mmCIF file of C-alpha atoms in Angstrom:
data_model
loop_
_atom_site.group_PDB
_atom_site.id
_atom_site.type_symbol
_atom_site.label_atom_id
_atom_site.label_comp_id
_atom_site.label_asym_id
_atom_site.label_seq_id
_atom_site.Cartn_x
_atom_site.Cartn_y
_atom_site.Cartn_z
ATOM 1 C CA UNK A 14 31.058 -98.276 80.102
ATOM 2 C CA UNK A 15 33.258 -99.987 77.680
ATOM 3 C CA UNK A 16 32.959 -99.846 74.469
ATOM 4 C CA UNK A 17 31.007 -102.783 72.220
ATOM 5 C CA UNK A 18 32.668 -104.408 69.700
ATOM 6 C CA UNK A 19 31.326 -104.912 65.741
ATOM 7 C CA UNK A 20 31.805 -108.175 63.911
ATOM 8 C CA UNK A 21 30.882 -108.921 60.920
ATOM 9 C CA UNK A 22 30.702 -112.898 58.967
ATOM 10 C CA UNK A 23 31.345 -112.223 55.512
ATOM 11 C CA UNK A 24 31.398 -115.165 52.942
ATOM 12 C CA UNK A 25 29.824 -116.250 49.787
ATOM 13 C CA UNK A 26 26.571 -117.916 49.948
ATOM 14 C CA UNK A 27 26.314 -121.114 51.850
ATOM 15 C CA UNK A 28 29.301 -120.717 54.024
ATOM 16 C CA UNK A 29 27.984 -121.161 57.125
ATOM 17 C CA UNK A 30 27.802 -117.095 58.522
ATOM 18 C CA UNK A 31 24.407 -117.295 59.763
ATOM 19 C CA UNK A 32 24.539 -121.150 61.688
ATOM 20 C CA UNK A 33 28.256 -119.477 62.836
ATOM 21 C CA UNK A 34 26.934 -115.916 64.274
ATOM 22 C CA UNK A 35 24.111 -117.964 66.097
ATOM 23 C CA UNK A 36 26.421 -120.345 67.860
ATOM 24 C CA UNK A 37 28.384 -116.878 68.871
ATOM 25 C CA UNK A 38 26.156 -115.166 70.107
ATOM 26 C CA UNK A 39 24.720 -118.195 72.371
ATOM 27 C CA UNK A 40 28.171 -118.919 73.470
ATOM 28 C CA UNK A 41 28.850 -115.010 74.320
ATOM 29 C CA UNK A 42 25.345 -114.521 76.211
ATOM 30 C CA UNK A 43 26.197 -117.530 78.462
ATOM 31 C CA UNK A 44 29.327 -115.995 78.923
ATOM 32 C CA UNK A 45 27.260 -112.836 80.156
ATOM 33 C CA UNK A 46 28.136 -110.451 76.945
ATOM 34 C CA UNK A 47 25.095 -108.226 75.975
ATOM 35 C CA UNK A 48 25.051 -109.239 72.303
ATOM 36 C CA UNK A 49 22.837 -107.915 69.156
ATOM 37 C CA UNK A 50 22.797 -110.267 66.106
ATOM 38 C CA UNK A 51 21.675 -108.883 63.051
ATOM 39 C CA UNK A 52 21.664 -109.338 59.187
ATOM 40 C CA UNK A 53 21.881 -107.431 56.049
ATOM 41 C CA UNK A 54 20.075 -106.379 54.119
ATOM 42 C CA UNK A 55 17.482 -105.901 56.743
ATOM 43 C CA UNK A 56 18.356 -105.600 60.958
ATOM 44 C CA UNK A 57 14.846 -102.931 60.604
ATOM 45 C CA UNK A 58 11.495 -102.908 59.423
ATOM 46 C CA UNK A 59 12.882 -100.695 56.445
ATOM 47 C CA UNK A 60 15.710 -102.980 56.041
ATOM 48 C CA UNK A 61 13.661 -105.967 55.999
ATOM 49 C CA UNK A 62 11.495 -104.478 53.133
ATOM 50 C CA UNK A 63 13.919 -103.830 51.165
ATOM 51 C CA UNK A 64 15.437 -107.000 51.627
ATOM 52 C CA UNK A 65 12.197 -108.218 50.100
ATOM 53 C CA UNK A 66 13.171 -106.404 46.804
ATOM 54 C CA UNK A 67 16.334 -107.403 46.768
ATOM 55 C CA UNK A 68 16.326 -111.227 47.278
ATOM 56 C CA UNK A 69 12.989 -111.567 44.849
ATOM 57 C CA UNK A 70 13.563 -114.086 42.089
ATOM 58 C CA UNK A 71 10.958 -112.381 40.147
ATOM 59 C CA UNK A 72 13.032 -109.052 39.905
ATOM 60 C CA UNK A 73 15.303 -110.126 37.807
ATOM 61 C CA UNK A 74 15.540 -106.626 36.016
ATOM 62 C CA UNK A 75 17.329 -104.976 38.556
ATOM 63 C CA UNK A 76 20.073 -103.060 37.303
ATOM 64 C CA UNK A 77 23.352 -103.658 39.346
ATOM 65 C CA UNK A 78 23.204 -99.988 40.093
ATOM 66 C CA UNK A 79 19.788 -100.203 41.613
ATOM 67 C CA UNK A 80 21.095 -102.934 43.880
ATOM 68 C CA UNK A 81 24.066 -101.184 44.864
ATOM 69 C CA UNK A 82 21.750 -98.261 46.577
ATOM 70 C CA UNK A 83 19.357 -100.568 47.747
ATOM 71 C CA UNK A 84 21.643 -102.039 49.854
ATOM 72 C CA UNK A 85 22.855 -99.001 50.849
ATOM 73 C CA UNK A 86 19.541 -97.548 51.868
ATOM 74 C CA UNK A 87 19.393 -100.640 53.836
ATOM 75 C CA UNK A 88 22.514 -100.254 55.523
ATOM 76 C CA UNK A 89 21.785 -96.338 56.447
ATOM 77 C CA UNK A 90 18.730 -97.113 58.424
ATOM 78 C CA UNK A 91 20.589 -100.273 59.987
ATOM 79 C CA UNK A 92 23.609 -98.270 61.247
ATOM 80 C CA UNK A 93 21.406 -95.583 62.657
ATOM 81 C CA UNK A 94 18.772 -97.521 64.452
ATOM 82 C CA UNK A 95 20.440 -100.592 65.296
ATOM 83 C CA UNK A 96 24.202 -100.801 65.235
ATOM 84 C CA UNK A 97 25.190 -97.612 66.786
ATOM 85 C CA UNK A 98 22.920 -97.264 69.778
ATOM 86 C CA UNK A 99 23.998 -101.237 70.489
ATOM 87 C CA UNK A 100 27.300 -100.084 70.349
ATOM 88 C CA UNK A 101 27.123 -96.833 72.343
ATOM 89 C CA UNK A 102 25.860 -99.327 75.439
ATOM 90 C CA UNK A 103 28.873 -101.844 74.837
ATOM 91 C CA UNK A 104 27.197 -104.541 73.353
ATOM 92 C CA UNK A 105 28.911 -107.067 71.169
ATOM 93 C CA UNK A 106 27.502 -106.384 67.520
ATOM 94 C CA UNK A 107 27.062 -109.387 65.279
ATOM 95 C CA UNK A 108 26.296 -108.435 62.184
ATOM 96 C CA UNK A 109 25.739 -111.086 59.116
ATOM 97 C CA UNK A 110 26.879 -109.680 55.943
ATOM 98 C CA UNK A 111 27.973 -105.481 56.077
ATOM 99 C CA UNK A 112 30.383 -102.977 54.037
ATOM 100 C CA UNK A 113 32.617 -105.830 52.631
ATOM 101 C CA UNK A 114 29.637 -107.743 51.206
ATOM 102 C CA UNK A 115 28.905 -104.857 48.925
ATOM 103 C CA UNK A 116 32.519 -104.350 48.261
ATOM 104 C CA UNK A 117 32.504 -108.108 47.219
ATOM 105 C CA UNK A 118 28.873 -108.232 45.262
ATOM 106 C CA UNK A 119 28.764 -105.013 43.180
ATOM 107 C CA UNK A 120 32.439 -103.393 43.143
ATOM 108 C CA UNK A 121 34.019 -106.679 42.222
ATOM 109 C CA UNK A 122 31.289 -109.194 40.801
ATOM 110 C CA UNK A 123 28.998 -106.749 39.587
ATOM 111 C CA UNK A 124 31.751 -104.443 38.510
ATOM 112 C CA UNK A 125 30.742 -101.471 39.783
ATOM 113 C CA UNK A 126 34.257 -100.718 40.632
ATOM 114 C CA UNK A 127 35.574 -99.928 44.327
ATOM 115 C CA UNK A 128 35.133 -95.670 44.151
ATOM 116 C CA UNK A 129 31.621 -95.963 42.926
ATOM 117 C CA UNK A 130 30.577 -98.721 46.202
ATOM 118 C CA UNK A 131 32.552 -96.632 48.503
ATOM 119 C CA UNK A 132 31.238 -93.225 47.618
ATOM 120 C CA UNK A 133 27.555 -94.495 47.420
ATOM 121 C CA UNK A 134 27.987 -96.353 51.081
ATOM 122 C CA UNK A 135 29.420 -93.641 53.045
ATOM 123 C CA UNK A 136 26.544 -91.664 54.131
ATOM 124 C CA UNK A 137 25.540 -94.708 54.910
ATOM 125 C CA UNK A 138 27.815 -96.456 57.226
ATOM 126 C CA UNK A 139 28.755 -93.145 58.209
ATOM 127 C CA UNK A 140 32.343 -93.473 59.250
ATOM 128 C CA UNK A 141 31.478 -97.079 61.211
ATOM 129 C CA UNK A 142 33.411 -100.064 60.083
ATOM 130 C CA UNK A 143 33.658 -103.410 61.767
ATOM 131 C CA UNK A 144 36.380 -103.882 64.299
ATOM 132 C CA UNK A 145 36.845 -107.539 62.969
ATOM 133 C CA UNK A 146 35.705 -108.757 59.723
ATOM 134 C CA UNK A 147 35.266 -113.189 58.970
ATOM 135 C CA UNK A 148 35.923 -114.261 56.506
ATOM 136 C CA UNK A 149 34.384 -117.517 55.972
ATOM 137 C CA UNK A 150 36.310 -119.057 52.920
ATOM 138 C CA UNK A 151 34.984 -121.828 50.901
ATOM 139 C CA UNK A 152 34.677 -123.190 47.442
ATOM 140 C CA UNK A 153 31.901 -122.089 45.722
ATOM 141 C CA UNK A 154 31.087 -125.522 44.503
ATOM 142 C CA UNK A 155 30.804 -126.455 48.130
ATOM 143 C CA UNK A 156 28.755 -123.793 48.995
ATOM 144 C CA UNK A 157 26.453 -123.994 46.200
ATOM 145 C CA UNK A 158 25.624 -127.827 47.392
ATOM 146 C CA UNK A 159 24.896 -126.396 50.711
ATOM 147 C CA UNK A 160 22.673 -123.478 49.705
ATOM 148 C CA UNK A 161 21.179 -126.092 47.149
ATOM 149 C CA UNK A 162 20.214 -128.323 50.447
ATOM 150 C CA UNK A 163 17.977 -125.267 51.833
ATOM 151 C CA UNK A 164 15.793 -125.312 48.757
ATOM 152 C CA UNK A 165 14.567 -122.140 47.018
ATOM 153 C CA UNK A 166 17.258 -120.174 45.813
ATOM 154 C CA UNK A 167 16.766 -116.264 46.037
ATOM 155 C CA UNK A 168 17.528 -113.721 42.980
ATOM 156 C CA UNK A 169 21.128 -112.906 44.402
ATOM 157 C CA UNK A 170 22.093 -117.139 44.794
ATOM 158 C CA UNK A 171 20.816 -117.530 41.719
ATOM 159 C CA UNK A 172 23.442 -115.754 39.646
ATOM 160 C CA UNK A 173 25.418 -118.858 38.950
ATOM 161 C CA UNK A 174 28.419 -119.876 39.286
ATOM 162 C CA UNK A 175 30.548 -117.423 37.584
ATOM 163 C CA UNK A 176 29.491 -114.067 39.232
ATOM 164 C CA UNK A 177 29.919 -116.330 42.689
ATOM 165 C CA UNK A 178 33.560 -117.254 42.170
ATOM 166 C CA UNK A 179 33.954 -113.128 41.139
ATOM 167 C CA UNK A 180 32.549 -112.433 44.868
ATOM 168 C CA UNK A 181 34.823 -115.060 46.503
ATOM 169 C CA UNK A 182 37.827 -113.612 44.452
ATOM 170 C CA UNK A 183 36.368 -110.254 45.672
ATOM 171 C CA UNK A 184 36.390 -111.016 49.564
ATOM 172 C CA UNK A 185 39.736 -111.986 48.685
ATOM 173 C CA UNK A 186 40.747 -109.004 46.967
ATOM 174 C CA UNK A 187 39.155 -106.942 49.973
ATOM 175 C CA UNK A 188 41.353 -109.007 52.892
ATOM 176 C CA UNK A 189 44.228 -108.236 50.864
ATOM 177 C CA UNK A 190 43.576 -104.604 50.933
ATOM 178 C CA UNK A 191 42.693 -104.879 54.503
ATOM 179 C CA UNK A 192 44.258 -107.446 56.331
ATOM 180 C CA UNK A 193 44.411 -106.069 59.929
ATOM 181 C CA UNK A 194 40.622 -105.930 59.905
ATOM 182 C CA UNK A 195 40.060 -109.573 58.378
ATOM 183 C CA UNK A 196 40.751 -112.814 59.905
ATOM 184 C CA UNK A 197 40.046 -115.868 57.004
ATOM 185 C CA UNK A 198 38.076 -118.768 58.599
ATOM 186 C CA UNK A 199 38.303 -122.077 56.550
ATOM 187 C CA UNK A 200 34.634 -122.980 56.536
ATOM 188 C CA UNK A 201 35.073 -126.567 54.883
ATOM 189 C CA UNK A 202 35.120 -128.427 58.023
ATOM 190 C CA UNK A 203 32.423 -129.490 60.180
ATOM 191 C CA UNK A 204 30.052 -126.842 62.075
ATOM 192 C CA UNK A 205 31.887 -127.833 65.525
ATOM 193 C CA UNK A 206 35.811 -127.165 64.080
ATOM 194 C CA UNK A 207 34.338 -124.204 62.130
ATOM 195 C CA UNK A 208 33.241 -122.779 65.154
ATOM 196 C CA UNK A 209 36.814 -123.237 67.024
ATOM 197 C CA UNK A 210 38.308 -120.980 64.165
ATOM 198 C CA UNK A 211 35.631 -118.312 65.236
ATOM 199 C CA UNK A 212 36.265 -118.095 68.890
ATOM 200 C CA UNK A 213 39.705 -118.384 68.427
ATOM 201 C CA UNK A 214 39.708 -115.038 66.413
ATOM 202 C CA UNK A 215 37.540 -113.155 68.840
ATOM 203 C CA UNK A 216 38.350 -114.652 72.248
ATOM 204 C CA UNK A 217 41.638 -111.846 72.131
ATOM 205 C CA UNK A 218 39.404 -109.123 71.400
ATOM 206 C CA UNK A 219 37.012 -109.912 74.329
ATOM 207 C CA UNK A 220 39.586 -111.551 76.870
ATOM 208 C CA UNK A 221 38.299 -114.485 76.809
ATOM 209 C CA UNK A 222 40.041 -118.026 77.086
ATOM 210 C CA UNK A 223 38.847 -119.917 73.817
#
């Protein structure tokens, strides 16, 4: 059995991950791929719940801390019931939002600094990292307009417009530390030409003519 391959679409809000991971994974299962799409926080009943939490506007009190190991307890009970056994059959994994997100949201815009993230994420991730992390890049003025268009913002978009450039500069920082693993996706054009970017960056990993 081969082995599956983990993705992950990273990107501040309103880039376009989740509308780019479905069009994936539909293009992938025609193509006769056994694919999982998933999101964090959340992927599990656990996960979703604390998901919950987390995105609740009311809960505005959260200390950065506490959201750092939220998301962490999220991500232990992901990797463990979801990503690994979908892995261990050879599936292709594709996951909206993982590692890098936290990297991005509390080491860099939250300032939690890089050692603290990293030491409180891996028990959970437990040695599993995405075999190809993208990056969908954007403006954050642009994005805000788009996340503005689906109505209700949660308590993470909400942060304004400050902390949001800090995670854009962070997922920046991160594909400079890490460029092997990241491939940047310009996410300003249309869905369709978006979409080319995608399959060009994971048709080589699957063998497949994009």
């Amino acid at each position: 059995m081969n082995p599956g391959l983990f993705i992950a679409f990273e990107g501040i809000e309103g880039s376009g991950k989740s509308t780019q991971q479905i069009r994936l994974a539909e293009h992938l299962e025609r193509l006769g791929h056994d694919v999982v799409c998933t999101r964090e926080p959340g992927g599990t009943a656990t996960g979703d719940r604390i998901r919950a939490v987390l995105l609740d506007p009311a809960l505005a009190e959260l200390t950065p801390t506490t959201e750092m190991l939220l998301f962490a307890a999220s991500r232990a009970q992901h990797v463990r019931e979801l990503l690994r056994p979908a892995l261990a059959r050879g599936a292709v994994v594709l996951c909206d939002r993982y590692l890098h997100s936290s990297l991005a949201y509390q080491a860099w815009a939250r300032r939690l600094g890089r050692d603290a993230v990293l030491a409180a994420n891996a028990p959970a991730v437990d040695g599993l990292l995405p075999g190809l992390v993208l990056l969908l890049d954007m403006p954050v003025q642009d994005a805000f307009s788009r996340a503005a268009e689906r109505g209700r913002l949660d308590r993470i978009e909400q942060a304004g417009r400050a902390f949001h450039d800090a995670v854009r500069a962070g997922f920046h920082a991160e594909r400079e530390l890490d460029p092997t693993r990241f491939c940047t996706i310009d996410a300003t054009g249309s869905a369709d030409a978006v979409f080319e970017q995608v399959l060009a960056a994971v048709a080589p990993r699957l063998g497949l003519v994009s």
